[in-house]
Amino acid sequence: MSRINTTTADPAGSNSPTMADLARLAGTSKITVSRALADSPLVNPDTRARIQAIAREHGYKLNVNARNLRLRRSHTIAVIVEMKPSSDRSMLDPYPLNLLGGITQELTTAGYSVLLTTRHEANAAAVHAADGLILLGQGAHQDAVRRFDKLGLPMVVWGAPSNRDDHVVVGSNNRQGGALVAEHFVTIGRKHPVFVGNPSHPEILDRLNGFVDTLAEHGIKPLLMRRDEFTMAAGIDAVHSLAVREAEFDSIFACSDLLAIGAIRALEELDKSAPRDVSVVGYDDTPLSASFLPALSTVRQDWQEGGTLLARKVLALIQGQNAQSETLPVTLVLRAT
Amino acid sequence: MSRINTTTADPAGSNSPTMADLARLAGTSKITVSRALADSPLVNPDTRARIQAIAREHGYKLNVNARNLRLRRSHTIAVIVEMKPSSDRSMLDPYPLNLLGGITQELTTAGYSVLLTTRHEANAAAVHAADGLILLGQGAHQDAVRRFDKLGLPMVVWGAPSNRDDHVVVGSNNRQGGALVAEHFVTIGRKHPVFVGNPSHPEILDRLNGFVDTLAEHGIKPLLMRRDEFTMAAGIDAVHSLAVREAEFDSIFACSDLLAIGAIRALEELDKSAPRDVSVVGYDDTPLSASFLPALSTVRQDWQEGGTLLARKVLALIQGQNAQSETLPVTLVLRAT
DNA sequence: AATGCAATTGGTATCGATATCAAGATATCG
DNA sequence: CGATATCTTGATATCGATACCAATTGCATT
């Protein structure tokens, strides 16, 4: 319907002019057009303006493929996400999506495109063509990282930094997250804190370590309630267990907002309340936490900033600069609990 | 570090062989290589196998840009998402992410790449180069759709079908969602249903219409509690209002799981309980709803299928076939409430 | 006036793949 | 046996942009 504006004389039926067309219109050569559109100082300001005007007037659109072919790069970053529905946290909160926001914003303003792929489809030719790789999601742990490393492309990974591998890793400071919560509990005079979560995730382990270490500085030793799931049910169950074994506790650090909310719910069943009897802090600052009653205190990660940083690091690597792994500060959002 | 496997004699320092290289190795011409790798029947099965072996052995990688340039298409679909943090629903649940799962899976297996863009950065050259467009998120309502329509590319939109515009729209059947809930309420003998939500969203309006119309068939007229936000607080507030005006109600259809949970919470404060006194059904089947206590009944949309469908429609349009708008069935997930 | 320098512009080759048309080799037919 | 059909392969041009080197012009220098 919309491709009729091309004369039959037009060789290929494409409705968008090429640089050759513009050159003909402007009475110059292709290369001058190329330079003019690139704002090159090599071309006379007047002709530059004239050519740009002609280009605008005729709705010129750069053929990215031609340019990329000539320049031997794709101006594309492949973002590889694990999106398979699973009981794991990746589906419980949209964190890869939030990261994607920062990533796309940063990359597109830098003139790069974002090629989205799942781990399994990442063999496509387009991924090889990318100038760089960003790995997101749980898949970034062990095997996948090594697999993509073999491509020999600049690569940045989201997650917890590991000693074994030497990739550039960007992640939020989970250790600090744990430490902040610990300090908070100490400040408000809590003496018997509990940690709820699954420390087999590297990120969660960091939170636990920050929590434990900081409390140790004040001579406090927390109780560890290991729960594998990040669900509300697990939170409820954790508190029930505490009640059953008649453990003494006055504060809970839950590794997700859902866990925290489950915990609060269970407390209420025991005729205890947050924060009167037990302080509760969750993690992630999901929309839930702000609107929950009582409003949930939680640790917030800056996803937008994380995405931005991931993008900047790949771009740096692509330009031959070396990039360091980096952890982002988190903030403790104190609300009612 | 990883680019040392190239001899100094190598003309350009690229570490990946081209078809010309393979041709030299195989003692054939480039075009034969091209045909062999494309599994063309034009080339002798033996040489085909031989060339493919050589390609594999030397780690040949197709140069996508070169091919796309020659074929005058990009094998790329641009997905334009609205990702700006906002108080609107787009941040309350990760639905664009879920759609992305189905989209990328379908497109990549069809040999297409997914180019992710936000609405504001969508002017980039790469978007013009795309073979098709998929619009997701709230931005898909009015202005944005028209803007992208001007590009003259095959385009598919996620949302509620509109009479005014004639784009291909894929969405879940919100009308059916409302109807299912209505039927459920009727079946279990509820006589005084309430609708909570913001009908200024086209999707929500459809839910309301389906709800109202189906109830009307049974001579029941529901109460409409208009609430603009999709938050838990709005749900609580809605029930409070009902209590204040001493309205009679025995069932609530809330347009998001958060609203529903807020409502249940408020009911408890009034010494009522779901489902004993009031049946409650939410929407979206977020992870919340399954683990909430009592387990929340809710309407589930099949995001994966939605993404798949979006992808298939653009592909169809690209291939010159015509595609119809389509609405996906939803399912009522009955749990405790 | 002759030379040198800078500013501007263009011709040609090139990136890596594929379409077109043509040609060589082999097979099949009357 | 000559001729036509079939199979297999290749030479060349092309997609659209940019790099490299050369050429032209105008102006300043000695």
XYZ file of C-alpha atoms (C1' of nucleotides) in Angstrom, chain B residues 19 34 60 63 66 70, chain C residues 16-21:
12
model
C 33.325 -17.398 1.477
C 27.377 -19.795 -1.158
C 33.169 -20.005 9.147
C 28.588 -12.032 7.460
C 26.907 -8.477 3.542
C 22.748 -7.952 -1.113
C 31.240 -10.137 1.787
C 27.525 -12.079 0.038
C 24.173 -13.471 -3.861
C 21.487 -13.030 -8.687
C 21.994 -13.390 -13.395
C 23.421 -15.335 -17.228
